[in-house]
Amino acid sequence: MKKFLPWVAAIALILAGGTLWLVSRDNRSGNGDQQIKSPHFVDSTPLHGETYAAQPVNVTINFNFDIADNSEIKVNGGGREWTAAPTKVEDAQTALKADLKPGMPDGEYIVEYRACWPDKSCHDGQFSFRIDSSDRTGYRDLRGKKEVTIRMASIAFSDPKILVSTGTEVTWVNDDEAGHFVNTETHPEHTYFPGQNSREIPKGGEFKTTFNTLGQYSYHCSAHYPGMVASLIVSE
């Protein structure tokens, strides 16, 4: 975060055509637990206040308005900044995404973002999430398998929480009469990991995705949300 400047200097910088994040983290919220929503904010992955059992693959923020390419996400925790690459704008210019560096430890993370519109105006926001690896105790360990199958029956995923290795191909098979979906977070935007988005899967149908990046992938069936949810972690 850029250092807070006196108002005179800030105005001079703006008049000169510079970019300034006008409010520092401390001046925005006083603490990392407070969520500040910019205009047109819809939701995010992770959600504000959410706890992950492993680090997210990325931070994705959804809006109901077009986002300009000069928008930015910063993720800080444990005295470090964890954004791995320049912020991306996806999903027909309505999703802001920042990939994350590997090795994020347990603890709280503050997400600060600047959402800019096509008219060049920019708006700041903030939220936080946590990582707590002790939550992995509820995950079935299927690491070491090249292929894993999850069945969908009785409006549920057969293995709602699993650990898999990098490069694992996961197949979802529908055993129900009702059609199902496999969709990445959030609902209904489905922007976190688009490769995990299926079309409707009929009885006897299947959907496959290969997971190559370490991290947590929460997902759901859109036809039966919020009752039909699951999560997998790609781990070493």
PDB file of C-alpha atoms in Angstrom:
ATOM      1  CA  MET A   1       0.000   0.000   0.000  1.00  0.00           C
ATOM      2  CA  LYS A   2       1.351   3.388  -0.926  1.00  0.00           C
ATOM      3  CA  LYS A   3       2.137   5.743   1.915  1.00  0.00           C
ATOM      4  CA  PHE A   4      -0.653   8.122   2.917  1.00  0.00           C
ATOM      5  CA  LEU A   5       0.014  11.641   1.645  1.00  0.00           C
ATOM      6  CA  PRO A   6      -1.216  15.005   2.913  1.00  0.00           C
ATOM      7  CA  TRP A   7      -4.277  16.210   1.025  1.00  0.00           C
ATOM      8  CA  VAL A   8      -2.386  18.988  -0.761  1.00  0.00           C
ATOM      9  CA  ALA A   9       0.125  16.522  -2.155  1.00  0.00           C
ATOM     10  CA  ALA A  10      -2.644  14.084  -3.007  1.00  0.00           C
ATOM     11  CA  ILE A  11      -4.551  16.692  -5.004  1.00  0.00           C
ATOM     12  CA  ALA A  12      -1.365  17.707  -6.791  1.00  0.00           C
ATOM     13  CA  LEU A  13      -0.691  14.096  -7.714  1.00  0.00           C
ATOM     14  CA  ILE A  14      -4.201  13.631  -9.101  1.00  0.00           C
ATOM     15  CA  LEU A  15      -3.987  16.845 -11.135  1.00  0.00           C
ATOM     16  CA  ALA A  16      -0.702  15.624 -12.557  1.00  0.00           C
ATOM     17  CA  GLY A  17      -2.398  12.477 -13.810  1.00  0.00           C
ATOM     18  CA  GLY A  18      -0.985  10.115 -11.178  1.00  0.00           C
ATOM     19  CA  THR A  19      -2.737   7.240  -9.446  1.00  0.00           C
ATOM     20  CA  LEU A  20      -3.153   7.291  -5.679  1.00  0.00           C
ATOM     21  CA  TRP A  21      -4.766   4.888  -3.240  1.00  0.00           C
ATOM     22  CA  LEU A  22      -6.175   7.669  -1.081  1.00  0.00           C
ATOM     23  CA  VAL A  23      -6.886   5.653   2.040  1.00  0.00           C
ATOM     24  CA  SER A  24      -4.410   3.371   3.743  1.00  0.00           C
ATOM     25  CA  ARG A  25      -5.520   0.068   5.266  1.00  0.00           C
ATOM     26  CA  ASP A  26      -5.484   1.459   8.789  1.00  0.00           C
ATOM     27  CA  ASN A  27      -7.438   4.564   7.793  1.00  0.00           C
ATOM     28  CA  ARG A  28      -9.988   2.512   5.885  1.00  0.00           C
ATOM     29  CA  SER A  29     -11.102   0.136   8.560  1.00  0.00           C
ATOM     30  CA  GLY A  30      -9.097   0.362  11.732  1.00  0.00           C
ATOM     31  CA  ASN A  31      -8.703  -3.434  11.569  1.00  0.00           C
ATOM     32  CA  GLY A  32      -8.640  -6.210   9.024  1.00  0.00           C
ATOM     33  CA  ASP A  33     -11.957  -7.701  10.142  1.00  0.00           C
ATOM     34  CA  GLN A  34     -14.086  -4.989   8.547  1.00  0.00           C
ATOM     35  CA  GLN A  35     -15.379  -5.385   5.019  1.00  0.00           C
ATOM     36  CA  ILE A  36     -15.508  -2.321   2.790  1.00  0.00           C
ATOM     37  CA  LYS A  37     -17.471  -2.800  -0.427  1.00  0.00           C
ATOM     38  CA  SER A  38     -16.781  -0.663  -3.448  1.00  0.00           C
ATOM     39  CA  PRO A  39     -19.725   0.360  -5.652  1.00  0.00           C
ATOM     40  CA  HIS A  40     -21.011  -2.512  -7.838  1.00  0.00           C
ATOM     41  CA  PHE A  41     -19.312  -5.167  -5.650  1.00  0.00           C
ATOM     42  CA  VAL A  42     -21.229  -8.476  -5.765  1.00  0.00           C
ATOM     43  CA  ASP A  43     -19.164 -11.103  -3.921  1.00  0.00           C
ATOM     44  CA  SER A  44     -15.734 -12.702  -3.755  1.00  0.00           C
ATOM     45  CA  THR A  45     -13.788 -15.932  -3.437  1.00  0.00           C
ATOM     46  CA  PRO A  46     -12.863 -16.351  -0.661  1.00  0.00           C
ATOM     47  CA  LEU A  47     -15.818 -14.609   0.965  1.00  0.00           C
ATOM     48  CA  HIS A  48     -15.201 -12.028   3.667  1.00  0.00           C
ATOM     49  CA  GLY A  49     -14.577 -13.823   6.971  1.00  0.00           C
ATOM     50  CA  GLU A  50     -14.300 -17.251   5.332  1.00  0.00           C
ATOM     51  CA  THR A  51     -11.758 -19.807   6.579  1.00  0.00           C
ATOM     52  CA  TYR A  52      -9.971 -22.076   4.109  1.00  0.00           C
ATOM     53  CA  ALA A  53      -8.250 -25.345   5.047  1.00  0.00           C
ATOM     54  CA  ALA A  54      -5.559 -24.563   2.456  1.00  0.00           C
ATOM     55  CA  GLN A  55      -4.534 -21.463   0.599  1.00  0.00           C
ATOM     56  CA  PRO A  56      -6.788 -20.234  -2.200  1.00  0.00           C
ATOM     57  CA  VAL A  57      -5.489 -20.579  -5.750  1.00  0.00           C
ATOM     58  CA  ASN A  58      -6.445 -16.967  -6.365  1.00  0.00           C
ATOM     59  CA  VAL A  59      -8.606 -14.145  -5.089  1.00  0.00           C
ATOM     60  CA  THR A  60     -11.562 -13.388  -7.364  1.00  0.00           C
ATOM     61  CA  ILE A  61     -13.904 -10.415  -6.940  1.00  0.00           C
ATOM     62  CA  ASN A  62     -17.170 -10.148  -8.889  1.00  0.00           C
ATOM     63  CA  PHE A  63     -18.924  -6.926  -9.909  1.00  0.00           C
ATOM     64  CA  ASN A  64     -22.158  -6.053 -11.707  1.00  0.00           C
ATOM     65  CA  PHE A  65     -20.383  -3.410 -13.800  1.00  0.00           C
ATOM     66  CA  ASP A  66     -17.537  -3.403 -16.334  1.00  0.00           C
ATOM     67  CA  ILE A  67     -14.075  -3.237 -14.770  1.00  0.00           C
ATOM     68  CA  ALA A  68     -11.137  -1.441 -16.417  1.00  0.00           C
ATOM     69  CA  ASP A  69      -7.729  -3.053 -16.851  1.00  0.00           C
ATOM     70  CA  ASN A  70      -5.999  -0.675 -14.420  1.00  0.00           C
ATOM     71  CA  SER A  71      -7.891  -2.239 -11.495  1.00  0.00           C
ATOM     72  CA  GLU A  72      -5.766  -3.971  -8.867  1.00  0.00           C
ATOM     73  CA  ILE A  73      -5.850  -6.505  -6.016  1.00  0.00           C
ATOM     74  CA  LYS A  74      -3.310  -6.726  -3.190  1.00  0.00           C
ATOM     75  CA  VAL A  75      -3.251  -9.592  -0.665  1.00  0.00           C
ATOM     76  CA  ASN A  76      -1.230  -9.158   2.531  1.00  0.00           C
ATOM     77  CA  GLY A  77      -0.633 -11.474   5.465  1.00  0.00           C
ATOM     78  CA  GLY A  78       2.166 -12.419   7.823  1.00  0.00           C
ATOM     79  CA  GLY A  79       4.105  -9.313   6.884  1.00  0.00           C
ATOM     80  CA  ARG A  80       4.210 -10.228   3.184  1.00  0.00           C
ATOM     81  CA  GLU A  81       2.380  -9.423  -0.030  1.00  0.00           C
ATOM     82  CA  TRP A  82       1.115 -12.587  -1.752  1.00  0.00           C
ATOM     83  CA  THR A  83      -0.091 -11.484  -5.178  1.00  0.00           C
ATOM     84  CA  ALA A  84       1.836 -13.534  -7.759  1.00  0.00           C
ATOM     85  CA  ALA A  85       1.206 -11.629 -10.988  1.00  0.00           C
ATOM     86  CA  PRO A  86      -0.559  -8.563 -12.363  1.00  0.00           C
ATOM     87  CA  THR A  87      -4.290  -8.470 -11.635  1.00  0.00           C
ATOM     88  CA  LYS A  88      -6.470  -9.887 -14.415  1.00  0.00           C
ATOM     89  CA  VAL A  89      -9.924  -8.821 -15.585  1.00  0.00           C
ATOM     90  CA  GLU A  90     -12.100 -11.745 -16.715  1.00  0.00           C
ATOM     91  CA  ASP A  91     -15.675 -12.898 -17.283  1.00  0.00           C
ATOM     92  CA  ALA A  92     -16.707 -10.215 -19.802  1.00  0.00           C
ATOM     93  CA  GLN A  93     -14.929  -7.494 -17.765  1.00  0.00           C
ATOM     94  CA  THR A  94     -16.906  -8.170 -14.553  1.00  0.00           C
ATOM     95  CA  ALA A  95     -14.443 -10.288 -12.528  1.00  0.00           C
ATOM     96  CA  LEU A  96     -11.183  -9.100 -10.981  1.00  0.00           C
ATOM     97  CA  LYS A  97      -8.651 -11.877 -10.273  1.00  0.00           C
ATOM     98  CA  ALA A  98      -5.207 -12.103  -8.662  1.00  0.00           C
ATOM     99  CA  ASP A  99      -3.220 -15.356  -8.633  1.00  0.00           C
ATOM    100  CA  LEU A 100      -1.412 -16.062  -5.365  1.00  0.00           C
ATOM    101  CA  LYS A 101       2.122 -17.148  -4.520  1.00  0.00           C
ATOM    102  CA  PRO A 102       2.451 -20.666  -3.071  1.00  0.00           C
ATOM    103  CA  GLY A 103       3.368 -21.303   0.540  1.00  0.00           C
ATOM    104  CA  MET A 104       0.817 -19.115   2.322  1.00  0.00           C
ATOM    105  CA  PRO A 105       0.859 -20.087   6.039  1.00  0.00           C
ATOM    106  CA  ASP A 106      -2.034 -20.212   8.477  1.00  0.00           C
ATOM    107  CA  GLY A 107      -3.348 -16.839   9.558  1.00  0.00           C
ATOM    108  CA  GLU A 108      -5.415 -13.855   8.486  1.00  0.00           C
ATOM    109  CA  TYR A 109      -5.083 -12.227   5.073  1.00  0.00           C
ATOM    110  CA  ILE A 110      -6.231  -8.760   4.109  1.00  0.00           C
ATOM    111  CA  VAL A 111      -7.446  -8.218   0.557  1.00  0.00           C
ATOM    112  CA  GLU A 112      -7.331  -4.611  -0.628  1.00  0.00           C
ATOM    113  CA  TYR A 113      -8.601  -3.827  -4.079  1.00  0.00           C
ATOM    114  CA  ARG A 114      -9.089  -0.894  -6.406  1.00  0.00           C
ATOM    115  CA  ALA A 115     -11.925  -1.322  -8.911  1.00  0.00           C
ATOM    116  CA  CYS A 116     -11.737   1.122 -11.810  1.00  0.00           C
ATOM    117  CA  TRP A 117     -14.545   1.862 -14.248  1.00  0.00           C
ATOM    118  CA  PRO A 118     -14.333   2.679 -17.972  1.00  0.00           C
ATOM    119  CA  ASP A 119     -14.815   6.374 -17.109  1.00  0.00           C
ATOM    120  CA  LYS A 120     -11.419   6.264 -15.276  1.00  0.00           C
ATOM    121  CA  SER A 121     -12.949   6.625 -11.795  1.00  0.00           C
ATOM    122  CA  CYS A 122     -11.611   4.155  -9.212  1.00  0.00           C
ATOM    123  CA  HIS A 123     -13.105   2.855  -5.967  1.00  0.00           C
ATOM    124  CA  ASP A 124     -11.368   1.054  -3.093  1.00  0.00           C
ATOM    125  CA  GLY A 125     -12.574  -1.911  -1.076  1.00  0.00           C
ATOM    126  CA  GLN A 126     -11.331  -4.394   1.487  1.00  0.00           C
ATOM    127  CA  PHE A 127     -12.151  -7.772   3.002  1.00  0.00           C
ATOM    128  CA  SER A 128     -10.322 -10.555   4.834  1.00  0.00           C
ATOM    129  CA  PHE A 129     -10.139 -14.336   5.007  1.00  0.00           C
ATOM    130  CA  ARG A 130      -8.218 -16.908   7.051  1.00  0.00           C
ATOM    131  CA  ILE A 131      -6.265 -20.099   6.420  1.00  0.00           C
ATOM    132  CA  ASP A 132      -6.434 -22.815   9.100  1.00  0.00           C
ATOM    133  CA  SER A 133      -4.781 -26.058   7.997  1.00  0.00           C
ATOM    134  CA  SER A 134      -6.160 -27.931  11.029  1.00  0.00           C
ATOM    135  CA  ASP A 135      -9.467 -28.042   9.134  1.00  0.00           C
ATOM    136  CA  ARG A 136      -7.876 -30.579   6.767  1.00  0.00           C
ATOM    137  CA  THR A 137      -8.600 -33.316   9.307  1.00  0.00           C
ATOM    138  CA  GLY A 138     -12.093 -33.571   7.805  1.00  0.00           C
ATOM    139  CA  TYR A 139     -10.746 -34.283   4.293  1.00  0.00           C
ATOM    140  CA  ARG A 140     -10.361 -37.810   2.891  1.00  0.00           C
ATOM    141  CA  ASP A 141      -6.774 -38.314   1.714  1.00  0.00           C
ATOM    142  CA  LEU A 142      -6.703 -39.580  -1.895  1.00  0.00           C
ATOM    143  CA  ARG A 143      -3.263 -38.279  -2.765  1.00  0.00           C
ATOM    144  CA  GLY A 144      -1.095 -40.468  -4.964  1.00  0.00           C
ATOM    145  CA  LYS A 145      -3.978 -41.437  -7.265  1.00  0.00           C
ATOM    146  CA  LYS A 146      -3.873 -40.257 -10.875  1.00  0.00           C
ATOM    147  CA  GLU A 147      -7.648 -40.525 -11.208  1.00  0.00           C
ATOM    148  CA  VAL A 148     -10.400 -39.985  -8.631  1.00  0.00           C
ATOM    149  CA  THR A 149     -14.150 -40.468  -9.098  1.00  0.00           C
ATOM    150  CA  ILE A 150     -16.831 -38.627  -7.123  1.00  0.00           C
ATOM    151  CA  ARG A 151     -20.398 -39.848  -7.492  1.00  0.00           C
ATOM    152  CA  MET A 152     -23.456 -37.631  -7.220  1.00  0.00           C
ATOM    153  CA  ALA A 153     -26.347 -39.462  -5.579  1.00  0.00           C
ATOM    154  CA  SER A 154     -29.229 -38.582  -3.249  1.00  0.00           C
ATOM    155  CA  ILE A 155     -28.530 -34.888  -3.961  1.00  0.00           C
ATOM    156  CA  ALA A 156     -25.040 -35.082  -2.476  1.00  0.00           C
ATOM    157  CA  PHE A 157     -21.411 -35.573  -3.473  1.00  0.00           C
ATOM    158  CA  SER A 158     -20.105 -38.988  -2.355  1.00  0.00           C
ATOM    159  CA  ASP A 159     -16.832 -37.469  -1.117  1.00  0.00           C
ATOM    160  CA  PRO A 160     -17.581 -33.857  -0.178  1.00  0.00           C
ATOM    161  CA  LYS A 161     -14.054 -33.197   1.122  1.00  0.00           C
ATOM    162  CA  ILE A 162     -10.960 -34.762  -0.458  1.00  0.00           C
ATOM    163  CA  LEU A 163      -7.203 -34.250  -0.750  1.00  0.00           C
ATOM    164  CA  VAL A 164      -5.629 -35.004  -4.146  1.00  0.00           C
ATOM    165  CA  SER A 165      -2.184 -34.650  -5.701  1.00  0.00           C
ATOM    166  CA  THR A 166      -1.221 -32.223  -8.450  1.00  0.00           C
ATOM    167  CA  GLY A 167      -2.115 -33.567 -11.875  1.00  0.00           C
ATOM    168  CA  THR A 168      -5.031 -35.654 -10.588  1.00  0.00           C
ATOM    169  CA  GLU A 169      -7.983 -36.036 -12.944  1.00  0.00           C
ATOM    170  CA  VAL A 170     -11.256 -35.863 -11.016  1.00  0.00           C
ATOM    171  CA  THR A 171     -14.414 -37.306 -12.577  1.00  0.00           C
ATOM    172  CA  TRP A 172     -17.918 -36.568 -11.316  1.00  0.00           C
ATOM    173  CA  VAL A 173     -20.587 -39.155 -12.232  1.00  0.00           C
ATOM    174  CA  ASN A 174     -24.318 -38.511 -11.809  1.00  0.00           C
ATOM    175  CA  ASP A 175     -26.272 -41.449 -10.351  1.00  0.00           C
ATOM    176  CA  ASP A 176     -29.419 -39.394  -9.646  1.00  0.00           C
ATOM    177  CA  GLU A 177     -32.514 -39.036 -11.807  1.00  0.00           C
ATOM    178  CA  ALA A 178     -32.179 -35.279 -11.367  1.00  0.00           C
ATOM    179  CA  GLY A 179     -29.628 -33.368 -13.406  1.00  0.00           C
ATOM    180  CA  HIS A 180     -26.594 -31.999 -11.571  1.00  0.00           C
ATOM    181  CA  PHE A 181     -23.873 -29.432 -12.167  1.00  0.00           C
ATOM    182  CA  VAL A 182     -20.295 -29.072 -10.994  1.00  0.00           C
ATOM    183  CA  ASN A 183     -19.589 -25.363 -10.506  1.00  0.00           C
ATOM    184  CA  THR A 184     -16.728 -23.397  -9.026  1.00  0.00           C
ATOM    185  CA  GLU A 185     -17.360 -20.615  -6.505  1.00  0.00           C
ATOM    186  CA  THR A 186     -19.200 -18.335  -6.106  1.00  0.00           C
ATOM    187  CA  HIS A 187     -22.861 -18.979  -6.855  1.00  0.00           C
ATOM    188  CA  PRO A 188     -24.105 -17.896  -9.367  1.00  0.00           C
ATOM    189  CA  GLU A 189     -21.010 -16.200 -10.865  1.00  0.00           C
ATOM    190  CA  HIS A 190     -18.758 -19.330 -11.030  1.00  0.00           C
ATOM    191  CA  THR A 191     -15.545 -17.375 -11.698  1.00  0.00           C
ATOM    192  CA  TYR A 192     -12.914 -18.776  -9.273  1.00  0.00           C
ATOM    193  CA  PHE A 193     -11.727 -21.727 -11.428  1.00  0.00           C
ATOM    194  CA  PRO A 194     -13.777 -21.764 -14.659  1.00  0.00           C
ATOM    195  CA  GLY A 195     -12.266 -25.105 -15.703  1.00  0.00           C
ATOM    196  CA  GLN A 196     -14.425 -26.679 -13.006  1.00  0.00           C
ATOM    197  CA  ASN A 197     -17.712 -25.526 -14.558  1.00  0.00           C
ATOM    198  CA  SER A 198     -19.836 -28.211 -16.212  1.00  0.00           C
ATOM    199  CA  ARG A 199     -22.990 -28.087 -18.247  1.00  0.00           C
ATOM    200  CA  GLU A 200     -25.952 -29.978 -16.782  1.00  0.00           C
ATOM    201  CA  ILE A 201     -24.922 -33.585 -16.165  1.00  0.00           C
ATOM    202  CA  PRO A 202     -27.807 -36.045 -16.804  1.00  0.00           C
ATOM    203  CA  LYS A 203     -28.192 -39.418 -15.103  1.00  0.00           C
ATOM    204  CA  GLY A 204     -25.249 -41.583 -16.137  1.00  0.00           C
ATOM    205  CA  GLY A 205     -23.323 -38.572 -17.407  1.00  0.00           C
ATOM    206  CA  GLU A 206     -19.931 -37.418 -16.214  1.00  0.00           C
ATOM    207  CA  PHE A 207     -17.654 -34.386 -16.085  1.00  0.00           C
ATOM    208  CA  LYS A 208     -13.855 -34.330 -15.747  1.00  0.00           C
ATOM    209  CA  THR A 209     -11.284 -31.764 -14.660  1.00  0.00           C
ATOM    210  CA  THR A 210      -7.543 -32.044 -14.037  1.00  0.00           C
ATOM    211  CA  PHE A 211      -6.108 -30.051 -11.133  1.00  0.00           C
ATOM    212  CA  ASN A 212      -2.548 -28.799 -11.568  1.00  0.00           C
ATOM    213  CA  THR A 213      -2.265 -25.949  -9.065  1.00  0.00           C
ATOM    214  CA  LEU A 214      -1.899 -26.356  -5.299  1.00  0.00           C
ATOM    215  CA  GLY A 215      -4.730 -24.945  -3.216  1.00  0.00           C
ATOM    216  CA  GLN A 216      -8.357 -25.285  -2.183  1.00  0.00           C
ATOM    217  CA  TYR A 217     -11.188 -25.566  -4.695  1.00  0.00           C
ATOM    218  CA  SER A 218     -14.644 -25.201  -3.176  1.00  0.00           C
ATOM    219  CA  TYR A 219     -17.530 -26.054  -5.498  1.00  0.00           C
ATOM    220  CA  HIS A 220     -21.238 -26.859  -5.639  1.00  0.00           C
ATOM    221  CA  CYS A 221     -24.147 -28.046  -7.744  1.00  0.00           C
ATOM    222  CA  SER A 222     -25.977 -24.950  -8.967  1.00  0.00           C
ATOM    223  CA  ALA A 223     -29.274 -26.837  -9.257  1.00  0.00           C
ATOM    224  CA  HIS A 224     -29.193 -27.807  -5.567  1.00  0.00           C
ATOM    225  CA  TYR A 225     -27.269 -24.948  -3.943  1.00  0.00           C
ATOM    226  CA  PRO A 226     -26.711 -24.358  -1.014  1.00  0.00           C
ATOM    227  CA  GLY A 227     -27.516 -27.916   0.039  1.00  0.00           C
ATOM    228  CA  MET A 228     -25.079 -29.629  -2.332  1.00  0.00           C
ATOM    229  CA  VAL A 229     -21.584 -28.268  -1.734  1.00  0.00           C
ATOM    230  CA  ALA A 230     -18.096 -29.762  -1.581  1.00  0.00           C
ATOM    231  CA  SER A 231     -14.399 -28.944  -1.512  1.00  0.00           C
ATOM    232  CA  LEU A 232     -11.152 -30.473  -2.696  1.00  0.00           C
ATOM    233  CA  ILE A 233      -7.588 -29.557  -1.836  1.00  0.00           C
ATOM    234  CA  VAL A 234      -4.671 -30.099  -4.194  1.00  0.00           C
ATOM    235  CA  SER A 235      -1.727 -30.841  -1.932  1.00  0.00           C
ATOM    236  CA  GLU A 236       1.829 -32.177  -2.086  1.00  0.00           C
TER     237      GLU A 236
END
